[in-house]
Amino acid sequence: INNDARSQGFDTREPFIVPIFLIRKERVKGNTSIFKTLEAISDITWQVESEDFNSSQRALAEKIINHRTLLESQIQTNDYFLVPIGIIKKSAGDAPVPFMSIFESIDDYKNEIEDLIPDSTAVNSTQRKNFYQTTLYKLLEYVRETYNYIYLPAEITTSEYSKIESELLQSLLGENLQQRISKIIKKKDITEINQYLNEFVEQLSGKLNGQYHFKRPTQRQNSFTQRHMIAKIIESYFSDKILHYIDSINRDTPVHNLSSGEKRKALLDLSMGFLKGNPKKTQQSTVLAVDEPELSLHATSCFKQFEKIREISELGIQTICTTHWYGFLPAAMSGSATYVSPNQSFIKCINLEYYRDELSALVKESRGSYLDTLEVKS
């Protein structure tokens, strides 16, 4: 869908992404309103069946239900929320808005969320009308603060590298650095800054004789937070700190001058170094996504790349990769692989712990038609 939107514009399909999050309940107990929202959505998601969706959605719904069944066999479902939430762009110029994909066709979600509207007279009719959408915005903001997503693209330009390196450092330096800075920057100071800025914007609008005014494009959060400021401080501090690679002859080279493949190697080395040196879990769950780790690398280096990725996952970091290289199968050793046929008509999940048996079953199931040609290099 996203590729279609990029190539054909927004007239045919809107680009969107909607992950389904598995959130441990004990992590949310301190936030009552979010807990209730997650509980309302999750109770439906754990129980919904493919027949509850529209006929055009059932093929996809069945895959989701089958995967949920597999999940139920491996965890205690009472300990987790299961929540679909993501974003969609209605048109090219619009800001993304919360979206639940095919789950929005089920009225129970909206009904259950609207049952959470307080009985208080302080809630006016407009707030009641917008309660569902406002609640999804708050949920999306909570997810963004709970998960830290790091994406390493296949091709990394010099300008992109600096941004990725900064985001990676902010994530891997972890809670410890953020807590230290938060002791210096008080929440009270942030509140006063927000109040001053809001008054300043109102004054500016007042000077425009009612012809113009400043307005948010969506219902997103209006004020910046202590967390936003800390992130900007860390980003600014590291923006002029250049990572250098020291080779076997002690030659010093800025990493942004290395090849695309060498840049990815450096970023994975950086991840490993910080995670091993700082094993303390942060408040955020980090997801590391790497697009084609093997690109531009020799086969021996490819194997080492996937070994690093496996080691990172063993440190409690969820890792996701796309790859055309079959050599990752023995390197990964655990986890799952999703095979997608060239025309995307067939998708199969493979347990990497038993990948030999799984591949044999796949070959028998397809009579050898699903797998692409394997090229083995010595």
Coordinates of C-alpha atoms in Angstrom, one line a residue, residues 15-371:
P15 CA -0.1 5.2 3.2
F16 CA -0.4 3.8 6.7
I17 CA 1.3 1.5 9.2
V18 CA -0.5 -0.3 12.1
P19 CA 1.6 -2.6 14.3
I20 CA -0.1 -4.7 16.8
F21 CA 1.6 -4.1 20.2
L22 CA 1.9 -6.7 23.0
I23 CA 2.3 -4.7 26.1
R24 CA 3.0 -6.1 29.6
K25 CA 0.2 -4.9 31.9
E26 CA 2.5 -4.3 34.9
R27 CA 4.3 -1.6 32.9
V28 CA 1.2 0.5 32.7
K29 CA -0.3 0.3 36.2
G30 CA 0.9 3.8 37.2
N31 CA -1.2 5.4 34.4
T32 CA -4.9 4.8 35.1
S33 CA -6.4 6.5 32.1
I34 CA -4.1 4.8 29.6
F35 CA -4.5 1.5 31.4
K36 CA -8.3 1.7 31.0
T37 CA -7.9 2.6 27.3
L38 CA -5.5 -0.3 26.7
E39 CA -7.8 -2.7 28.6
A40 CA -10.9 -1.7 26.5
I41 CA -9.1 -2.2 23.2
S42 CA -7.2 -5.3 24.3
D43 CA -10.3 -7.2 25.6
I44 CA -11.8 -6.9 22.1
T45 CA -8.6 -7.7 20.2
W46 CA -8.0 -10.9 22.3
Q47 CA -11.6 -12.1 21.5
V48 CA -12.3 -10.9 18.0
E49 CA -12.8 -13.5 15.2
S50 CA -12.3 -13.3 11.4
E51 CA -16.2 -13.4 11.0
D52 CA -16.4 -10.1 12.8
F53 CA -14.7 -8.3 10.0
N54 CA -16.0 -7.2 6.6
S55 CA -15.8 -9.8 3.8
S56 CA -13.0 -7.9 2.0
Q57 CA -10.9 -7.9 5.2
R58 CA -11.4 -11.6 6.3
A59 CA -8.3 -13.0 4.4
L60 CA -6.0 -10.6 6.4
A61 CA -8.1 -11.1 9.6
E62 CA -7.6 -14.8 9.4
K63 CA -3.8 -14.4 9.3
I64 CA -4.0 -12.2 12.3
I65 CA -6.2 -14.6 14.3
N66 CA -3.9 -17.5 13.4
H67 CA -0.9 -15.6 14.7
R68 CA -2.8 -14.7 17.8
T69 CA -3.6 -18.3 18.4
L70 CA 0.1 -19.1 18.2
L71 CA 0.8 -16.3 20.6
E72 CA -1.7 -17.6 23.1
S73 CA 0.1 -20.9 23.2
Q74 CA 3.3 -19.2 24.3
I75 CA 2.3 -16.5 26.8
Q76 CA -0.1 -15.9 29.7
T77 CA -2.6 -13.6 27.9
N78 CA -3.9 -12.2 31.1
D79 CA -0.5 -10.5 31.7
Y80 CA -0.6 -8.6 28.3
F81 CA -2.5 -6.0 26.4
L82 CA -2.9 -6.7 22.6
V83 CA -3.4 -3.4 20.9
P84 CA -3.5 -2.4 17.2
I85 CA -2.5 1.3 16.8
G86 CA -0.7 3.2 14.1
I87 CA -0.9 6.2 11.8
I88 CA -2.3 7.1 8.4
K89 CA -1.9 10.1 6.1
K90 CA -5.1 11.2 4.5
S91 CA -3.3 13.3 1.9
A92 CA 0.2 14.4 1.1
G93 CA 0.0 17.7 3.0
D94 CA -1.7 16.3 6.1
A95 CA -0.1 15.3 9.4
P96 CA -0.5 11.6 10.2
V97 CA -3.4 10.7 12.4
P98 CA -4.1 7.7 14.6
F99 CA -5.4 4.6 12.8
M100 CA -6.4 1.1 13.6
S101 CA -6.6 -0.3 10.1
I102 CA -9.2 -3.1 9.6
F103 CA -10.0 -3.1 13.3
E104 CA -11.9 0.2 12.8
S105 CA -14.6 -1.7 11.0
I106 CA -15.6 -3.2 14.4
D107 CA -17.9 -0.8 16.2
D108 CA -17.1 -2.4 19.6
Y109 CA -13.8 -0.5 19.8
K110 CA -15.4 2.9 19.5
N111 CA -18.3 1.9 21.8
E112 CA -16.0 0.6 24.5
I113 CA -13.8 3.7 24.4
E114 CA -16.8 6.1 24.5
D115 CA -18.0 4.2 27.6
L116 CA -14.9 5.6 29.3
I117 CA -16.2 9.2 29.0
P118 CA -16.3 10.7 32.5
D119 CA -19.8 11.5 33.9
S120 CA -18.4 14.8 35.1
T121 CA -20.2 18.0 34.0
A122 CA -16.7 19.4 33.2
V123 CA -16.8 17.4 30.0
N124 CA -18.6 19.5 27.4
S125 CA -20.4 18.3 24.3
T126 CA -17.4 18.9 21.9
Q127 CA -15.1 16.9 24.2
R128 CA -17.6 14.1 24.2
K129 CA -18.0 14.2 20.4
N130 CA -14.2 14.0 19.9
F131 CA -13.5 11.7 22.9
Y132 CA -12.8 8.6 20.7
Q133 CA -10.2 10.4 18.4
T134 CA -8.6 12.3 21.3
T135 CA -8.2 9.0 23.2
L136 CA -6.5 7.4 20.2
Y137 CA -4.1 10.4 20.0
K138 CA -3.2 9.9 23.7
L139 CA -2.7 6.2 23.2
L140 CA -0.5 6.9 20.2
E141 CA 1.6 9.3 22.2
Y142 CA 1.9 6.8 25.0
V143 CA 3.1 4.1 22.5
R144 CA 5.7 6.6 21.0
E145 CA 7.1 7.3 24.5
T146 CA 7.1 3.6 25.4
Y147 CA 8.8 2.3 22.3
N148 CA 12.1 3.6 20.9
Y149 CA 12.3 2.7 17.2
I150 CA 15.7 2.8 15.5
Y151 CA 15.8 2.2 11.7
L152 CA 19.0 1.6 9.7
P153 CA 18.2 1.9 6.0
A154 CA 19.9 -0.1 3.2
E155 CA 21.6 3.0 1.8
I156 CA 22.9 5.5 4.3
T157 CA 24.0 9.0 3.0
T158 CA 26.3 11.2 5.0
S159 CA 23.4 13.5 6.1
E160 CA 21.3 10.5 7.1
Y161 CA 24.1 8.9 9.0
S162 CA 24.6 11.8 11.3
K163 CA 20.8 11.8 12.2
I164 CA 20.8 8.0 12.7
E165 CA 23.9 8.1 14.9
S166 CA 22.4 10.8 17.1
E167 CA 19.1 8.8 17.5
L168 CA 21.1 5.7 18.2
L169 CA 23.2 7.4 20.9
Q170 CA 20.1 8.9 22.6
S171 CA 18.5 5.5 22.8
L172 CA 21.5 3.5 23.9
L173 CA 22.8 6.1 26.4
G174 CA 19.6 5.2 28.1
E175 CA 17.6 6.2 31.1
N176 CA 20.6 7.1 33.2
L177 CA 21.7 10.1 31.2
Q178 CA 18.1 11.3 30.8
Q179 CA 17.5 11.1 34.6
R180 CA 20.7 13.1 35.3
I181 CA 19.6 15.9 33.0
S182 CA 16.1 15.9 34.4
K183 CA 17.5 16.7 37.8
I184 CA 18.8 20.0 36.3
I185 CA 15.8 20.8 34.1
K186 CA 12.7 20.8 36.4
K187 CA 9.2 20.1 35.2
K188 CA 8.1 23.3 36.8
D189 CA 10.5 25.2 34.5
I190 CA 9.0 23.5 31.5
T191 CA 5.5 24.4 32.6
E192 CA 6.5 28.1 32.9
I193 CA 8.1 28.1 29.5
N194 CA 5.0 26.6 27.9
Q195 CA 2.8 29.2 29.6
Y196 CA 5.0 32.0 28.4
L197 CA 5.1 30.6 24.8
N198 CA 1.3 30.1 24.7
E199 CA 0.7 33.7 25.9
F200 CA 3.3 34.9 23.3
V201 CA 1.5 33.1 20.4
E202 CA -1.8 34.5 21.6
Q203 CA -0.3 38.0 21.5
L204 CA 1.0 37.5 18.0
S205 CA -2.4 36.3 16.8
G206 CA -4.0 39.4 18.4
K207 CA -1.7 41.7 16.4
L208 CA -2.9 40.2 13.1
N209 CA -6.3 41.8 13.4
G210 CA -8.2 38.6 13.3
Q211 CA -7.2 37.8 9.7
Y212 CA -4.6 35.2 10.7
H213 CA -3.9 33.0 13.7
F214 CA -1.6 30.2 14.7
K215 CA -3.3 26.8 14.9
R216 CA -2.1 23.2 15.2
P217 CA -2.7 21.1 12.1
T218 CA -4.2 18.2 14.2
Q219 CA -5.2 17.4 17.8
R220 CA -1.6 16.5 18.7
Q221 CA 0.0 17.7 21.9
N222 CA 0.4 21.4 21.9
S223 CA 3.1 21.8 24.5
F224 CA 6.6 20.4 24.6
T225 CA 7.6 18.3 27.6
Q226 CA 10.6 17.7 29.8
R227 CA 11.4 14.6 27.8
H228 CA 11.3 16.6 24.5
M229 CA 13.8 19.1 25.9
I230 CA 16.2 16.5 27.2
A231 CA 16.1 14.7 23.8
K232 CA 17.0 18.0 22.1
I233 CA 19.9 18.7 24.5
I234 CA 21.4 15.3 23.9
E235 CA 20.8 15.6 20.1
S236 CA 22.5 19.1 20.1
Y237 CA 25.4 17.9 22.2
F238 CA 26.3 14.9 20.0
S239 CA 25.5 16.7 16.7
D240 CA 29.2 17.9 16.4
K241 CA 30.8 14.8 17.9
I242 CA 32.1 12.8 15.0
L243 CA 32.5 9.0 15.4
H244 CA 35.8 7.8 14.0
Y245 CA 36.9 4.2 13.0
I246 CA 40.4 3.1 14.0
D247 CA 41.7 0.4 11.7
S248 CA 44.3 -2.3 12.2
I249 CA 47.2 0.1 11.4
N250 CA 45.8 2.7 13.8
R251 CA 44.5 4.9 11.0
D252 CA 41.7 7.2 12.0
T253 CA 38.7 7.6 9.6
P254 CA 35.4 9.5 10.2
V255 CA 32.7 6.9 10.0
H256 CA 30.5 9.0 7.7
N257 CA 33.3 8.7 5.1
L258 CA 33.1 4.9 5.1
S259 CA 31.0 2.9 2.6
S260 CA 27.3 2.2 3.2
G261 CA 28.0 -1.3 4.3
E262 CA 30.9 -0.2 6.6
K263 CA 28.5 2.4 8.1
R264 CA 26.0 -0.2 9.1
K265 CA 28.8 -2.3 10.6
A266 CA 29.9 0.7 12.6
L267 CA 26.3 1.4 13.8
L268 CA 25.9 -2.3 14.9
D269 CA 29.3 -2.1 16.7
L270 CA 28.1 1.1 18.4
S271 CA 24.9 -0.6 19.5
M272 CA 26.8 -3.7 20.9
G273 CA 29.3 -1.5 22.8
F274 CA 26.7 0.6 24.5
L275 CA 24.3 -2.2 25.3
K276 CA 27.0 -4.4 26.7
G277 CA 28.4 -1.6 28.8
N278 CA 25.0 -0.4 30.0
P279 CA 22.8 -3.5 30.6
K280 CA 20.4 -1.6 32.8
K281 CA 16.9 -1.7 31.2
T282 CA 15.5 1.7 30.2
Q283 CA 11.9 2.7 30.6
Q284 CA 11.5 2.4 26.8
S285 CA 11.4 -0.8 24.8
T286 CA 13.9 -0.5 21.9
V287 CA 13.1 -1.9 18.5
L288 CA 16.1 -2.1 16.1
A289 CA 15.1 -2.4 12.4
V290 CA 17.9 -3.1 9.9
D291 CA 17.2 -3.0 6.1
E292 CA 19.4 -5.5 4.3
P293 CA 22.3 -5.8 6.7
E294 CA 24.3 -7.8 4.1
L295 CA 24.2 -5.1 1.4
S296 CA 27.6 -4.2 0.0
L297 CA 29.4 -6.6 2.2
H298 CA 31.5 -9.8 1.5
A299 CA 29.8 -13.1 2.5
T300 CA 32.1 -13.5 5.5
S301 CA 31.2 -10.0 6.8
C302 CA 27.5 -10.8 6.2
F303 CA 27.6 -13.7 8.6
K304 CA 29.2 -11.5 11.2
Q305 CA 26.6 -8.9 10.7
F306 CA 23.8 -11.3 11.5
E307 CA 25.7 -12.7 14.5
K308 CA 25.9 -9.1 15.9
I309 CA 22.1 -8.7 15.3
R310 CA 21.5 -12.0 17.1
E311 CA 23.7 -10.9 20.1
I312 CA 21.8 -7.5 20.2
S313 CA 18.5 -9.4 20.4
E314 CA 19.8 -11.5 23.2
L315 CA 20.4 -8.3 25.2
G316 CA 16.7 -7.6 25.3
I317 CA 16.4 -5.5 22.1
Q318 CA 13.7 -6.6 19.6
T319 CA 15.4 -6.8 16.2
I320 CA 13.8 -6.8 12.8
C321 CA 15.6 -7.3 9.5
T322 CA 14.8 -7.5 5.8
T323 CA 17.2 -9.6 3.8
H324 CA 17.7 -11.4 0.5
W325 CA 20.6 -13.5 2.0
Y326 CA 19.8 -17.1 2.9
G327 CA 22.9 -17.3 5.0
F328 CA 21.2 -15.6 7.9
L329 CA 19.2 -18.9 8.7
P330 CA 22.0 -20.6 10.6
A331 CA 23.4 -17.3 11.9
A332 CA 20.2 -16.2 13.6
M333 CA 19.6 -19.6 15.4
S334 CA 16.4 -18.3 17.1
G335 CA 13.5 -16.1 16.4
S336 CA 11.2 -16.2 13.4
A337 CA 11.6 -15.5 9.6
T338 CA 8.7 -14.4 7.4
Y339 CA 9.1 -15.6 3.8
V340 CA 7.4 -13.4 1.2
S341 CA 7.1 -14.7 -2.3
P342 CA 8.1 -12.4 -5.2
N343 CA 4.5 -11.5 -6.1
Q344 CA 3.5 -11.3 -2.3
S345 CA 0.8 -13.9 -2.9
F346 CA 2.3 -16.3 -0.3
I347 CA 3.6 -15.4 3.2
K348 CA 5.0 -18.0 5.5
C349 CA 6.3 -17.7 9.1
I350 CA 9.4 -19.9 9.8
N351 CA 10.7 -20.9 13.3
L352 CA 14.4 -20.3 13.0
E353 CA 15.3 -22.7 15.8
Y354 CA 14.1 -25.5 13.5
Y355 CA 14.7 -23.8 10.2
R356 CA 15.8 -27.1 8.4
D357 CA 12.5 -28.8 9.2
E358 CA 10.5 -25.7 8.5
L359 CA 12.1 -25.3 5.1
S360 CA 11.6 -29.0 4.3
A361 CA 7.9 -28.6 5.2
L362 CA 7.7 -25.4 3.0
V363 CA 9.2 -27.2 0.0
K364 CA 6.7 -30.1 0.4
E365 CA 3.8 -27.7 0.9
S366 CA 4.6 -25.8 -2.2
R367 CA 6.2 -28.6 -4.3
G368 CA 9.2 -26.4 -4.5
S369 CA 7.5 -23.4 -6.1
Y370 CA 7.7 -20.9 -3.2
L371 CA 11.5 -20.7 -2.7

